[in-house]
Amino acid sequence: MTTNQAIQYKDSMKVPEPTLRRLPWYLSNVKLLKQRGERYVSSTQISKEINIDASQIAKDLSYVNISGRTRVGYEVDTLIAVLEDFLGFTDMHKAFLFGVGSLGGALLRDSGLKHFGLEIVAAFDVTPELVGTTLNGIPIFHSSEFEQKMREYDVNIGVLTVPIEIAQCITDTMIAGGIKAVWNFTPFRIRVPENIVVQNTSLYAHLAVMFNRLNFNEIE
């Protein structure tokens, strides 16, 4: 880790998780404004676009090493560069994917992940029809080859899209093989050692929230 990376890591540890979740929204919005020809953008402009209070946006951006000009705002190109660097999108992080089902296959086809710093370099499954093939140029290996491939690839992130009944088993295998962070797409709350980073992204959990809010609104 370089000195700059260490400083950036130390600073990012101070940022509340809700802020980290909102910063990519700001980045995407500012990129759209750039496409429209805007050279400067204010918190108020961003607020109108994504319906987040301008004061909250200003507070979130205060965690990032950038300052705006009074009555002008932030320089668009600089804000994009600073946000991408702060969020780690400028560094390419390689990952293995486990479970090439419908969701896993969709992620392999999503070339847009590279724009956010994540490159899935290989996938693992046990389905005979899949093993030995490629999807979107990404090789699919048998799960038993994981440890060997860990020695061949520079990977520390695992994307988990396996059936729920084997989620913990595959997680344990990943961690034993050297994976340091798990992006978990299953609805199972995997158990990991304290030094392992986990990001849970359960589509079903988000569906439950959406359905609940929809039903509540219909009752009103």
mmCIF file of N, CA and C in Angstrom, residues 87-95 116-121 154 156-157:
data_model
loop_
_atom_site.group_PDB
_atom_site.id
_atom_site.type_symbol
_atom_site.label_atom_id
_atom_site.label_comp_id
_atom_site.label_asym_id
_atom_site.label_seq_id
_atom_site.Cartn_x
_atom_site.Cartn_y
_atom_site.Cartn_z
ATOM 1 N N LEU A 87 -13.663 6.692 -3.949
ATOM 2 C CA LEU A 87 -14.465 5.479 -3.859
ATOM 3 C C LEU A 87 -13.714 4.229 -4.295
ATOM 4 N N GLY A 88 -12.521 4.418 -4.840
ATOM 5 C CA GLY A 88 -11.723 3.261 -5.260
ATOM 6 C C GLY A 88 -12.055 2.759 -6.641
ATOM 7 N N PHE A 89 -12.825 3.552 -7.418
ATOM 8 C CA PHE A 89 -13.226 3.109 -8.745
ATOM 9 C C PHE A 89 -12.098 3.227 -9.765
ATOM 10 N N THR A 90 -11.039 3.958 -9.438
ATOM 11 C CA THR A 90 -9.936 4.132 -10.384
ATOM 12 C C THR A 90 -8.948 2.970 -10.322
ATOM 13 N N ASP A 91 -8.984 2.188 -9.236
ATOM 14 C CA ASP A 91 -8.141 1.002 -9.111
ATOM 15 C C ASP A 91 -8.958 -0.227 -9.501
ATOM 16 N N MET A 92 -8.387 -1.112 -10.305
ATOM 17 C CA MET A 92 -9.111 -2.304 -10.727
ATOM 18 C C MET A 92 -8.928 -3.420 -9.708
ATOM 19 N N HIS A 93 -10.042 -3.894 -9.155
ATOM 20 C CA HIS A 93 -10.035 -4.976 -8.177
ATOM 21 C C HIS A 93 -10.525 -6.250 -8.866
ATOM 22 N N LYS A 94 -9.699 -7.288 -8.841
ATOM 23 C CA LYS A 94 -10.074 -8.539 -9.492
ATOM 24 C C LYS A 94 -10.863 -9.427 -8.539
ATOM 25 N N ALA A 95 -11.819 -10.171 -9.122
ATOM 26 C CA ALA A 95 -12.692 -11.001 -8.299
ATOM 27 C C ALA A 95 -12.984 -12.332 -8.972
ATOM 28 N N PHE A 116 -16.563 0.602 -12.511
ATOM 29 C CA PHE A 116 -16.584 0.890 -11.077
ATOM 30 C C PHE A 116 -15.478 0.140 -10.338
ATOM 31 N N GLY A 117 -14.481 -0.317 -11.085
ATOM 32 C CA GLY A 117 -13.289 -0.874 -10.449
ATOM 33 C C GLY A 117 -13.330 -2.351 -10.124
ATOM 34 N N LEU A 118 -14.333 -3.086 -10.631
ATOM 35 C CA LEU A 118 -14.407 -4.522 -10.337
ATOM 36 C C LEU A 118 -14.335 -5.327 -11.629
ATOM 37 N N GLU A 119 -13.360 -6.228 -11.692
ATOM 38 C CA GLU A 119 -13.221 -7.111 -12.850
ATOM 39 C C GLU A 119 -13.327 -8.562 -12.392
ATOM 40 N N ILE A 120 -14.381 -9.235 -12.816
ATOM 41 C CA ILE A 120 -14.524 -10.662 -12.524
ATOM 42 C C ILE A 120 -13.679 -11.417 -13.543
ATOM 43 N N VAL A 121 -12.631 -12.062 -13.075
ATOM 44 C CA VAL A 121 -11.660 -12.681 -13.984
ATOM 45 C C VAL A 121 -11.911 -14.163 -14.209
ATOM 46 N N ASP A 154 -4.322 -12.922 -9.274
ATOM 47 C CA ASP A 154 -4.164 -11.982 -8.156
ATOM 48 C C ASP A 154 -5.552 -11.504 -7.734
ATOM 49 N N ASN A 156 -8.582 -11.116 -4.490
ATOM 50 C CA ASN A 156 -8.893 -11.159 -3.056
ATOM 51 C C ASN A 156 -10.377 -10.922 -2.773
ATOM 52 N N ILE A 157 -11.194 -10.866 -3.840
ATOM 53 C CA ILE A 157 -12.632 -10.646 -3.673
ATOM 54 C C ILE A 157 -13.402 -11.824 -4.259
#
